[in-house]
Amino acid sequence: MALYKLVRQAAKFSTNLLSNRLPPNMHFHNLLHTQYVVNAVTEIGFICKINDRDMAIVQTAAWFHDTGYCYAYLGHEDNSIGIAATFLKQEDAEGSFTDEVVACITATKMPQSPQNLLQRIMCDADMFHLADDDYPAYASRLRTEWELVLSQRYSDEQWRQTNLNMLIQHKYFTDYGKTTLQQHKLANIDKLLR
């Protein structure tokens, strides 16, 4: 029960933070993306048959992984880690639980380099949208965000090529990612090639 309550508190805290502190020009890295990643870690975790404690770790990491965007765009992961660690300390979470949440968030830094199953689940969940049927809509929101936040402008062809390179170079880490998600991602690559 304590873990379930902790995840609920993490959800409440992160939802509040992202709703009130995130700059309005965040069209991709926002509360909807965070909720999407939480659903993705839950789906992948369930398929990987992880236990309740491990599920709580990846769900908590997912709730916090992009909270750092409230304070800085580049290097947001370090801010996310600080926010998560502070929250978990205030909630009297076990040190080992906090360490694993922090490691899951750290693993999402690009290039992704997960060291264990929970980190692999977190990384695959963060890139779950690459395999989504609605991928073009996610890519469009990211393009808008980069224009507004980073002043990066792309012609349609440059953006298509940027996306194509990303999809081709990216790799999933869990068995589910390497099979199911990879197949869907290949379909998105195929659409970009047409």
mmCIF file with all atom_site columns, C-alpha atoms in Angstrom:
data_model
loop_
_atom_site.group_PDB
_atom_site.id
_atom_site.type_symbol
_atom_site.label_atom_id
_atom_site.label_alt_id
_atom_site.label_comp_id
_atom_site.label_asym_id
_atom_site.label_entity_id
_atom_site.label_seq_id
_atom_site.pdbx_PDB_ins_code
_atom_site.Cartn_x
_atom_site.Cartn_y
_atom_site.Cartn_z
_atom_site.occupancy
_atom_site.B_iso_or_equiv
_atom_site.pdbx_formal_charge
_atom_site.auth_seq_id
_atom_site.auth_comp_id
_atom_site.auth_asym_id
_atom_site.auth_atom_id
_atom_site.pdbx_PDB_model_num
ATOM 1   C CA . MET A 1 1   ? 0.000  0.000  0.000   1.00 0.00 ? 1   MET A CA 1
ATOM 2   C CA . ALA A 1 2   ? 2.814  2.407  0.851   1.00 0.00 ? 2   ALA A CA 1
ATOM 3   C CA . LEU A 1 3   ? 4.294  2.110  -2.657  1.00 0.00 ? 3   LEU A CA 1
ATOM 4   C CA . TYR A 1 4   ? 0.910  2.625  -4.295  1.00 0.00 ? 4   TYR A CA 1
ATOM 5   C CA . LYS A 1 5   ? 0.414  5.732  -2.147  1.00 0.00 ? 5   LYS A CA 1
ATOM 6   C CA . LEU A 1 6   ? 3.909  6.994  -3.029  1.00 0.00 ? 6   LEU A CA 1
ATOM 7   C CA . VAL A 1 7   ? 3.202  6.698  -6.766  1.00 0.00 ? 7   VAL A CA 1
ATOM 8   C CA . ARG A 1 8   ? -0.126 8.515  -6.269  1.00 0.00 ? 8   ARG A CA 1
ATOM 9   C CA . GLN A 1 9   ? 1.674  11.320 -4.407  1.00 0.00 ? 9   GLN A CA 1
ATOM 10  C CA . ALA A 1 10  ? 4.321  11.493 -7.156  1.00 0.00 ? 10  ALA A CA 1
ATOM 11  C CA . ALA A 1 11  ? 1.553  11.773 -9.761  1.00 0.00 ? 11  ALA A CA 1
ATOM 12  C CA . LYS A 1 12  ? -0.172 14.521 -7.822  1.00 0.00 ? 12  LYS A CA 1
ATOM 13  C CA . PHE A 1 13  ? 3.058  16.464 -7.219  1.00 0.00 ? 13  PHE A CA 1
ATOM 14  C CA . SER A 1 14  ? 4.293  16.189 -10.826 1.00 0.00 ? 14  SER A CA 1
ATOM 15  C CA . THR A 1 15  ? 0.888  17.009 -12.302 1.00 0.00 ? 15  THR A CA 1
ATOM 16  C CA . ASN A 1 16  ? 0.706  20.128 -10.153 1.00 0.00 ? 16  ASN A CA 1
ATOM 17  C CA . LEU A 1 17  ? 4.271  21.172 -11.017 1.00 0.00 ? 17  LEU A CA 1
ATOM 18  C CA . LEU A 1 18  ? 3.903  20.613 -14.770 1.00 0.00 ? 18  LEU A CA 1
ATOM 19  C CA . SER A 1 19  ? 0.482  22.307 -14.815 1.00 0.00 ? 19  SER A CA 1
ATOM 20  C CA . ASN A 1 20  ? 1.666  25.431 -12.992 1.00 0.00 ? 20  ASN A CA 1
ATOM 21  C CA . ARG A 1 21  ? 5.376  25.848 -13.716 1.00 0.00 ? 21  ARG A CA 1
ATOM 22  C CA . LEU A 1 22  ? 5.940  24.590 -17.260 1.00 0.00 ? 22  LEU A CA 1
ATOM 23  C CA . PRO A 1 23  ? 6.444  27.371 -19.837 1.00 0.00 ? 23  PRO A CA 1
ATOM 24  C CA . PRO A 1 24  ? 3.464  27.659 -22.224 1.00 0.00 ? 24  PRO A CA 1
ATOM 25  C CA . ASN A 1 25  ? 5.652  27.000 -25.304 1.00 0.00 ? 25  ASN A CA 1
ATOM 26  C CA . MET A 1 26  ? 6.185  23.341 -24.318 1.00 0.00 ? 26  MET A CA 1
ATOM 27  C CA . HIS A 1 27  ? 4.076  21.681 -26.994 1.00 0.00 ? 27  HIS A CA 1
ATOM 28  C CA . PHE A 1 28  ? 5.691  18.235 -26.688 1.00 0.00 ? 28  PHE A CA 1
ATOM 29  C CA . HIS A 1 29  ? 7.413  17.887 -23.292 1.00 0.00 ? 29  HIS A CA 1
ATOM 30  C CA . ASN A 1 30  ? 4.346  18.593 -21.182 1.00 0.00 ? 30  ASN A CA 1
ATOM 31  C CA . LEU A 1 31  ? 1.874  16.905 -18.845 1.00 0.00 ? 31  LEU A CA 1
ATOM 32  C CA . LEU A 1 32  ? 0.300  14.903 -21.702 1.00 0.00 ? 32  LEU A CA 1
ATOM 33  C CA . HIS A 1 33  ? 3.718  13.491 -22.655 1.00 0.00 ? 33  HIS A CA 1
ATOM 34  C CA . THR A 1 34  ? 4.425  12.639 -19.012 1.00 0.00 ? 34  THR A CA 1
ATOM 35  C CA . GLN A 1 35  ? 1.082  10.820 -18.666 1.00 0.00 ? 35  GLN A CA 1
ATOM 36  C CA . TYR A 1 36  ? 1.818  9.016  -21.955 1.00 0.00 ? 36  TYR A CA 1
ATOM 37  C CA . VAL A 1 37  ? 5.205  7.839  -20.621 1.00 0.00 ? 37  VAL A CA 1
ATOM 38  C CA . VAL A 1 38  ? 3.625  6.707  -17.329 1.00 0.00 ? 38  VAL A CA 1
ATOM 39  C CA . ASN A 1 39  ? 1.124  4.614  -19.324 1.00 0.00 ? 39  ASN A CA 1
ATOM 40  C CA . ALA A 1 40  ? 3.983  3.269  -21.458 1.00 0.00 ? 40  ALA A CA 1
ATOM 41  C CA . VAL A 1 41  ? 6.151  2.185  -18.479 1.00 0.00 ? 41  VAL A CA 1
ATOM 42  C CA . THR A 1 42  ? 3.084  0.514  -17.004 1.00 0.00 ? 42  THR A CA 1
ATOM 43  C CA . GLU A 1 43  ? 2.374  -1.367 -20.242 1.00 0.00 ? 43  GLU A CA 1
ATOM 44  C CA . ILE A 1 44  ? 5.991  -2.420 -20.783 1.00 0.00 ? 44  ILE A CA 1
ATOM 45  C CA . GLY A 1 45  ? 6.468  -3.256 -17.086 1.00 0.00 ? 45  GLY A CA 1
ATOM 46  C CA . PHE A 1 46  ? 3.358  -5.427 -17.122 1.00 0.00 ? 46  PHE A CA 1
ATOM 47  C CA . ILE A 1 47  ? 4.556  -7.281 -20.240 1.00 0.00 ? 47  ILE A CA 1
ATOM 48  C CA . CYS A 1 48  ? 8.018  -7.715 -18.647 1.00 0.00 ? 48  CYS A CA 1
ATOM 49  C CA . LYS A 1 49  ? 6.291  -9.131 -15.529 1.00 0.00 ? 49  LYS A CA 1
ATOM 50  C CA . ILE A 1 50  ? 8.090  -6.853 -13.069 1.00 0.00 ? 50  ILE A CA 1
ATOM 51  C CA . ASN A 1 51  ? 7.069  -6.890 -9.396  1.00 0.00 ? 51  ASN A CA 1
ATOM 52  C CA . ASP A 1 52  ? 5.103  -4.175 -7.573  1.00 0.00 ? 52  ASP A CA 1
ATOM 53  C CA . ARG A 1 53  ? 8.174  -2.438 -6.168  1.00 0.00 ? 53  ARG A CA 1
ATOM 54  C CA . ASP A 1 54  ? 9.829  -2.253 -9.592  1.00 0.00 ? 54  ASP A CA 1
ATOM 55  C CA . MET A 1 55  ? 6.572  -1.003 -11.133 1.00 0.00 ? 55  MET A CA 1
ATOM 56  C CA . ALA A 1 56  ? 6.463  1.753  -8.501  1.00 0.00 ? 56  ALA A CA 1
ATOM 57  C CA . ILE A 1 57  ? 10.070 2.687  -9.354  1.00 0.00 ? 57  ILE A CA 1
ATOM 58  C CA . VAL A 1 58  ? 9.461  3.050  -13.105 1.00 0.00 ? 58  VAL A CA 1
ATOM 59  C CA . GLN A 1 59  ? 6.122  4.812  -12.607 1.00 0.00 ? 59  GLN A CA 1
ATOM 60  C CA . THR A 1 60  ? 7.671  7.295  -10.174 1.00 0.00 ? 60  THR A CA 1
ATOM 61  C CA . ALA A 1 61  ? 10.596 7.873  -12.551 1.00 0.00 ? 61  ALA A CA 1
ATOM 62  C CA . ALA A 1 62  ? 8.138  8.441  -15.398 1.00 0.00 ? 62  ALA A CA 1
ATOM 63  C CA . TRP A 1 63  ? 6.171  11.005 -13.389 1.00 0.00 ? 63  TRP A CA 1
ATOM 64  C CA . PHE A 1 64  ? 9.359  12.969 -12.653 1.00 0.00 ? 64  PHE A CA 1
ATOM 65  C CA . HIS A 1 65  ? 11.495 12.413 -15.765 1.00 0.00 ? 65  HIS A CA 1
ATOM 66  C CA . ASP A 1 66  ? 10.596 15.712 -17.471 1.00 0.00 ? 66  ASP A CA 1
ATOM 67  C CA . THR A 1 67  ? 9.770  17.920 -14.465 1.00 0.00 ? 67  THR A CA 1
ATOM 68  C CA . GLY A 1 68  ? 13.165 19.594 -14.928 1.00 0.00 ? 68  GLY A CA 1
ATOM 69  C CA . TYR A 1 69  ? 11.780 21.349 -18.013 1.00 0.00 ? 69  TYR A CA 1
ATOM 70  C CA . CYS A 1 70  ? 9.979  23.629 -15.541 1.00 0.00 ? 70  CYS A CA 1
ATOM 71  C CA . TYR A 1 71  ? 13.372 25.223 -14.826 1.00 0.00 ? 71  TYR A CA 1
ATOM 72  C CA . ALA A 1 72  ? 15.668 24.613 -17.817 1.00 0.00 ? 72  ALA A CA 1
ATOM 73  C CA . TYR A 1 73  ? 15.390 23.133 -21.289 1.00 0.00 ? 73  TYR A CA 1
ATOM 74  C CA . LEU A 1 74  ? 18.906 21.878 -21.892 1.00 0.00 ? 74  LEU A CA 1
ATOM 75  C CA . GLY A 1 75  ? 20.102 19.462 -19.230 1.00 0.00 ? 75  GLY A CA 1
ATOM 76  C CA . HIS A 1 76  ? 16.579 19.143 -17.866 1.00 0.00 ? 76  HIS A CA 1
ATOM 77  C CA . GLU A 1 77  ? 17.315 15.600 -16.611 1.00 0.00 ? 77  GLU A CA 1
ATOM 78  C CA . ASP A 1 78  ? 19.608 16.894 -13.855 1.00 0.00 ? 78  ASP A CA 1
ATOM 79  C CA . ASN A 1 79  ? 16.822 19.180 -12.626 1.00 0.00 ? 79  ASN A CA 1
ATOM 80  C CA . SER A 1 80  ? 14.327 16.298 -12.860 1.00 0.00 ? 80  SER A CA 1
ATOM 81  C CA . ILE A 1 81  ? 16.651 14.155 -10.741 1.00 0.00 ? 81  ILE A CA 1
ATOM 82  C CA . GLY A 1 82  ? 16.930 16.887 -8.108  1.00 0.00 ? 82  GLY A CA 1
ATOM 83  C CA . ILE A 1 83  ? 13.159 17.370 -7.993  1.00 0.00 ? 83  ILE A CA 1
ATOM 84  C CA . ALA A 1 84  ? 12.510 13.608 -7.729  1.00 0.00 ? 84  ALA A CA 1
ATOM 85  C CA . ALA A 1 85  ? 15.185 13.063 -5.056  1.00 0.00 ? 85  ALA A CA 1
ATOM 86  C CA . THR A 1 86  ? 13.904 15.979 -2.957  1.00 0.00 ? 86  THR A CA 1
ATOM 87  C CA . PHE A 1 87  ? 10.311 14.778 -3.243  1.00 0.00 ? 87  PHE A CA 1
ATOM 88  C CA . LEU A 1 88  ? 11.232 11.192 -2.314  1.00 0.00 ? 88  LEU A CA 1
ATOM 89  C CA . LYS A 1 89  ? 13.277 12.363 0.680   1.00 0.00 ? 89  LYS A CA 1
ATOM 90  C CA . GLN A 1 90  ? 10.294 14.385 1.923   1.00 0.00 ? 90  GLN A CA 1
ATOM 91  C CA . GLU A 1 91  ? 8.107  11.291 1.500   1.00 0.00 ? 91  GLU A CA 1
ATOM 92  C CA . ASP A 1 92  ? 10.603 9.190  3.500   1.00 0.00 ? 92  ASP A CA 1
ATOM 93  C CA . ALA A 1 93  ? 11.169 6.807  0.601   1.00 0.00 ? 93  ALA A CA 1
ATOM 94  C CA . GLU A 1 94  ? 13.896 4.172  1.064   1.00 0.00 ? 94  GLU A CA 1
ATOM 95  C CA . GLY A 1 95  ? 17.311 5.300  -0.157  1.00 0.00 ? 95  GLY A CA 1
ATOM 96  C CA . SER A 1 96  ? 17.570 2.327  -2.513  1.00 0.00 ? 96  SER A CA 1
ATOM 97  C CA . PHE A 1 97  ? 14.164 3.173  -4.025  1.00 0.00 ? 97  PHE A CA 1
ATOM 98  C CA . THR A 1 98  ? 15.264 6.784  -4.613  1.00 0.00 ? 98  THR A CA 1
ATOM 99  C CA . ASP A 1 99  ? 18.569 5.623  -6.130  1.00 0.00 ? 99  ASP A CA 1
ATOM 100 C CA . GLU A 1 100 ? 16.738 3.404  -8.601  1.00 0.00 ? 100 GLU A CA 1
ATOM 101 C CA . VAL A 1 101 ? 14.294 6.168  -9.581  1.00 0.00 ? 101 VAL A CA 1
ATOM 102 C CA . VAL A 1 102 ? 17.238 8.537  -10.138 1.00 0.00 ? 102 VAL A CA 1
ATOM 103 C CA . ALA A 1 103 ? 19.064 5.893  -12.210 1.00 0.00 ? 103 ALA A CA 1
ATOM 104 C CA . CYS A 1 104 ? 15.974 5.408  -14.398 1.00 0.00 ? 104 CYS A CA 1
ATOM 105 C CA . ILE A 1 105 ? 15.748 9.149  -15.086 1.00 0.00 ? 105 ILE A CA 1
ATOM 106 C CA . THR A 1 106 ? 19.503 9.357  -15.721 1.00 0.00 ? 106 THR A CA 1
ATOM 107 C CA . ALA A 1 107 ? 19.237 6.547  -18.284 1.00 0.00 ? 107 ALA A CA 1
ATOM 108 C CA . THR A 1 108 ? 16.912 8.693  -20.440 1.00 0.00 ? 108 THR A CA 1
ATOM 109 C CA . LYS A 1 109 ? 19.728 11.178 -21.198 1.00 0.00 ? 109 LYS A CA 1
ATOM 110 C CA . MET A 1 110 ? 20.655 11.084 -24.867 1.00 0.00 ? 110 MET A CA 1
ATOM 111 C CA . PRO A 1 111 ? 22.272 8.915  -26.023 1.00 0.00 ? 111 PRO A CA 1
ATOM 112 C CA . GLN A 1 112 ? 20.290 6.517  -23.849 1.00 0.00 ? 112 GLN A CA 1
ATOM 113 C CA . SER A 1 113 ? 22.395 3.983  -21.952 1.00 0.00 ? 113 SER A CA 1
ATOM 114 C CA . PRO A 1 114 ? 20.247 1.826  -19.669 1.00 0.00 ? 114 PRO A CA 1
ATOM 115 C CA . GLN A 1 115 ? 22.117 -0.583 -17.385 1.00 0.00 ? 115 GLN A CA 1
ATOM 116 C CA . ASN A 1 116 ? 19.289 -2.854 -16.180 1.00 0.00 ? 116 ASN A CA 1
ATOM 117 C CA . LEU A 1 117 ? 15.720 -3.907 -16.949 1.00 0.00 ? 117 LEU A CA 1
ATOM 118 C CA . LEU A 1 118 ? 14.028 -1.004 -15.142 1.00 0.00 ? 118 LEU A CA 1
ATOM 119 C CA . GLN A 1 119 ? 16.190 1.530  -16.952 1.00 0.00 ? 119 GLN A CA 1
ATOM 120 C CA . ARG A 1 120 ? 15.509 -0.241 -20.260 1.00 0.00 ? 120 ARG A CA 1
ATOM 121 C CA . ILE A 1 121 ? 11.751 -0.041 -19.559 1.00 0.00 ? 121 ILE A CA 1
ATOM 122 C CA . MET A 1 122 ? 12.054 3.680  -18.779 1.00 0.00 ? 122 MET A CA 1
ATOM 123 C CA . CYS A 1 123 ? 14.060 4.405  -21.944 1.00 0.00 ? 123 CYS A CA 1
ATOM 124 C CA . ASP A 1 124 ? 11.650 2.469  -24.167 1.00 0.00 ? 124 ASP A CA 1
ATOM 125 C CA . ALA A 1 125 ? 8.674  4.222  -22.584 1.00 0.00 ? 125 ALA A CA 1
ATOM 126 C CA . ASP A 1 126 ? 10.236 7.652  -23.153 1.00 0.00 ? 126 ASP A CA 1
ATOM 127 C CA . MET A 1 127 ? 10.571 6.794  -26.859 1.00 0.00 ? 127 MET A CA 1
ATOM 128 C CA . PHE A 1 128 ? 7.294  4.871  -27.112 1.00 0.00 ? 128 PHE A CA 1
ATOM 129 C CA . HIS A 1 129 ? 5.868  7.614  -29.361 1.00 0.00 ? 129 HIS A CA 1
ATOM 130 C CA . LEU A 1 130 ? 8.316  6.650  -32.128 1.00 0.00 ? 130 LEU A CA 1
ATOM 131 C CA . ALA A 1 131 ? 6.211  3.502  -32.544 1.00 0.00 ? 131 ALA A CA 1
ATOM 132 C CA . ASP A 1 132 ? 2.846  5.256  -32.228 1.00 0.00 ? 132 ASP A CA 1
ATOM 133 C CA . ASP A 1 133 ? 0.411  5.344  -35.157 1.00 0.00 ? 133 ASP A CA 1
ATOM 134 C CA . ASP A 1 134 ? 0.044  9.030  -34.338 1.00 0.00 ? 134 ASP A CA 1
ATOM 135 C CA . TYR A 1 135 ? 3.806  9.647  -34.581 1.00 0.00 ? 135 TYR A CA 1
ATOM 136 C CA . PRO A 1 136 ? 3.483  12.510 -37.125 1.00 0.00 ? 136 PRO A CA 1
ATOM 137 C CA . ALA A 1 137 ? 1.408  14.506 -34.600 1.00 0.00 ? 137 ALA A CA 1
ATOM 138 C CA . TYR A 1 138 ? 4.055  14.005 -31.874 1.00 0.00 ? 138 TYR A CA 1
ATOM 139 C CA . ALA A 1 139 ? 6.797  15.024 -34.298 1.00 0.00 ? 139 ALA A CA 1
ATOM 140 C CA . SER A 1 140 ? 4.838  18.124 -35.292 1.00 0.00 ? 140 SER A CA 1
ATOM 141 C CA . ARG A 1 141 ? 4.473  19.185 -31.654 1.00 0.00 ? 141 ARG A CA 1
ATOM 142 C CA . LEU A 1 142 ? 8.205  18.679 -31.086 1.00 0.00 ? 142 LEU A CA 1
ATOM 143 C CA . ARG A 1 143 ? 8.986  20.762 -34.191 1.00 0.00 ? 143 ARG A CA 1
ATOM 144 C CA . THR A 1 144 ? 6.833  23.598 -32.841 1.00 0.00 ? 144 THR A CA 1
ATOM 145 C CA . GLU A 1 145 ? 8.490  23.340 -29.418 1.00 0.00 ? 145 GLU A CA 1
ATOM 146 C CA . TRP A 1 146 ? 12.001 23.491 -30.899 1.00 0.00 ? 146 TRP A CA 1
ATOM 147 C CA . GLU A 1 147 ? 11.052 26.535 -32.986 1.00 0.00 ? 147 GLU A CA 1
ATOM 148 C CA . LEU A 1 148 ? 9.632  28.382 -29.966 1.00 0.00 ? 148 LEU A CA 1
ATOM 149 C CA . VAL A 1 149 ? 12.145 27.319 -27.312 1.00 0.00 ? 149 VAL A CA 1
ATOM 150 C CA . LEU A 1 150 ? 15.386 26.741 -29.228 1.00 0.00 ? 150 LEU A CA 1
ATOM 151 C CA . SER A 1 151 ? 14.732 28.980 -32.277 1.00 0.00 ? 151 SER A CA 1
ATOM 152 C CA . GLN A 1 152 ? 15.469 25.964 -34.495 1.00 0.00 ? 152 GLN A CA 1
ATOM 153 C CA . ARG A 1 153 ? 13.631 26.214 -37.780 1.00 0.00 ? 153 ARG A CA 1
ATOM 154 C CA . TYR A 1 154 ? 13.383 23.407 -40.332 1.00 0.00 ? 154 TYR A CA 1
ATOM 155 C CA . SER A 1 155 ? 12.096 23.218 -43.870 1.00 0.00 ? 155 SER A CA 1
ATOM 156 C CA . ASP A 1 156 ? 9.636  20.340 -44.361 1.00 0.00 ? 156 ASP A CA 1
ATOM 157 C CA . GLU A 1 157 ? 12.375 18.297 -46.050 1.00 0.00 ? 157 GLU A CA 1
ATOM 158 C CA . GLN A 1 158 ? 14.924 19.019 -43.299 1.00 0.00 ? 158 GLN A CA 1
ATOM 159 C CA . TRP A 1 159 ? 12.366 17.985 -40.688 1.00 0.00 ? 159 TRP A CA 1
ATOM 160 C CA . ARG A 1 160 ? 11.506 14.785 -42.585 1.00 0.00 ? 160 ARG A CA 1
ATOM 161 C CA . GLN A 1 161 ? 15.226 13.924 -42.779 1.00 0.00 ? 161 GLN A CA 1
ATOM 162 C CA . THR A 1 162 ? 15.787 14.763 -39.079 1.00 0.00 ? 162 THR A CA 1
ATOM 163 C CA . ASN A 1 163 ? 12.923 12.452 -38.123 1.00 0.00 ? 163 ASN A CA 1
ATOM 164 C CA . LEU A 1 164 ? 14.078 9.714  -40.453 1.00 0.00 ? 164 LEU A CA 1
ATOM 165 C CA . ASN A 1 165 ? 17.605 9.835  -38.977 1.00 0.00 ? 165 ASN A CA 1
ATOM 166 C CA . MET A 1 166 ? 16.213 9.737  -35.436 1.00 0.00 ? 166 MET A CA 1
ATOM 167 C CA . LEU A 1 167 ? 13.941 6.764  -36.128 1.00 0.00 ? 167 LEU A CA 1
ATOM 168 C CA . ILE A 1 168 ? 16.686 4.816  -37.930 1.00 0.00 ? 168 ILE A CA 1
ATOM 169 C CA . GLN A 1 169 ? 19.414 5.493  -35.324 1.00 0.00 ? 169 GLN A CA 1
ATOM 170 C CA . HIS A 1 170 ? 17.190 4.900  -32.284 1.00 0.00 ? 170 HIS A CA 1
ATOM 171 C CA . LYS A 1 171 ? 17.026 1.437  -30.751 1.00 0.00 ? 171 LYS A CA 1
ATOM 172 C CA . TYR A 1 172 ? 14.696 -0.116 -28.201 1.00 0.00 ? 172 TYR A CA 1
ATOM 173 C CA . PHE A 1 173 ? 16.141 -2.061 -25.280 1.00 0.00 ? 173 PHE A CA 1
ATOM 174 C CA . THR A 1 174 ? 13.454 -4.387 -23.849 1.00 0.00 ? 174 THR A CA 1
ATOM 175 C CA . ASP A 1 175 ? 12.334 -7.563 -25.640 1.00 0.00 ? 175 ASP A CA 1
ATOM 176 C CA . TYR A 1 176 ? 8.921  -5.927 -26.132 1.00 0.00 ? 176 TYR A CA 1
ATOM 177 C CA . GLY A 1 177 ? 10.594 -2.864 -27.590 1.00 0.00 ? 177 GLY A CA 1
ATOM 178 C CA . LYS A 1 178 ? 12.809 -4.888 -29.919 1.00 0.00 ? 178 LYS A CA 1
ATOM 179 C CA . THR A 1 179 ? 9.839  -6.819 -31.286 1.00 0.00 ? 179 THR A CA 1
ATOM 180 C CA . THR A 1 180 ? 6.455  -5.102 -31.016 1.00 0.00 ? 180 THR A CA 1
ATOM 181 C CA . LEU A 1 181 ? 7.540  -1.454 -30.773 1.00 0.00 ? 181 LEU A CA 1
ATOM 182 C CA . GLN A 1 182 ? 10.262 -1.893 -33.399 1.00 0.00 ? 182 GLN A CA 1
ATOM 183 C CA . GLN A 1 183 ? 7.702  -3.237 -35.898 1.00 0.00 ? 183 GLN A CA 1
ATOM 184 C CA . HIS A 1 184 ? 5.499  -0.164 -35.402 1.00 0.00 ? 184 HIS A CA 1
ATOM 185 C CA . LYS A 1 185 ? 8.514  2.147  -35.631 1.00 0.00 ? 185 LYS A CA 1
ATOM 186 C CA . LEU A 1 186 ? 9.504  0.518  -38.927 1.00 0.00 ? 186 LEU A CA 1
ATOM 187 C CA . ALA A 1 187 ? 6.027  1.322  -40.246 1.00 0.00 ? 187 ALA A CA 1
ATOM 188 C CA . ASN A 1 188 ? 6.623  4.989  -39.324 1.00 0.00 ? 188 ASN A CA 1
ATOM 189 C CA . ILE A 1 189 ? 10.009 4.907  -41.083 1.00 0.00 ? 189 ILE A CA 1
ATOM 190 C CA . ASP A 1 190 ? 8.248  3.472  -44.138 1.00 0.00 ? 190 ASP A CA 1
ATOM 191 C CA . LYS A 1 191 ? 5.740  6.364  -44.117 1.00 0.00 ? 191 LYS A CA 1
ATOM 192 C CA . LEU A 1 192 ? 8.554  8.916  -43.958 1.00 0.00 ? 192 LEU A CA 1
ATOM 193 C CA . LEU A 1 193 ? 10.328 7.250  -46.891 1.00 0.00 ? 193 LEU A CA 1
ATOM 194 C CA . ARG A 1 194 ? 7.212  7.480  -49.052 1.00 0.00 ? 194 ARG A CA 1
#
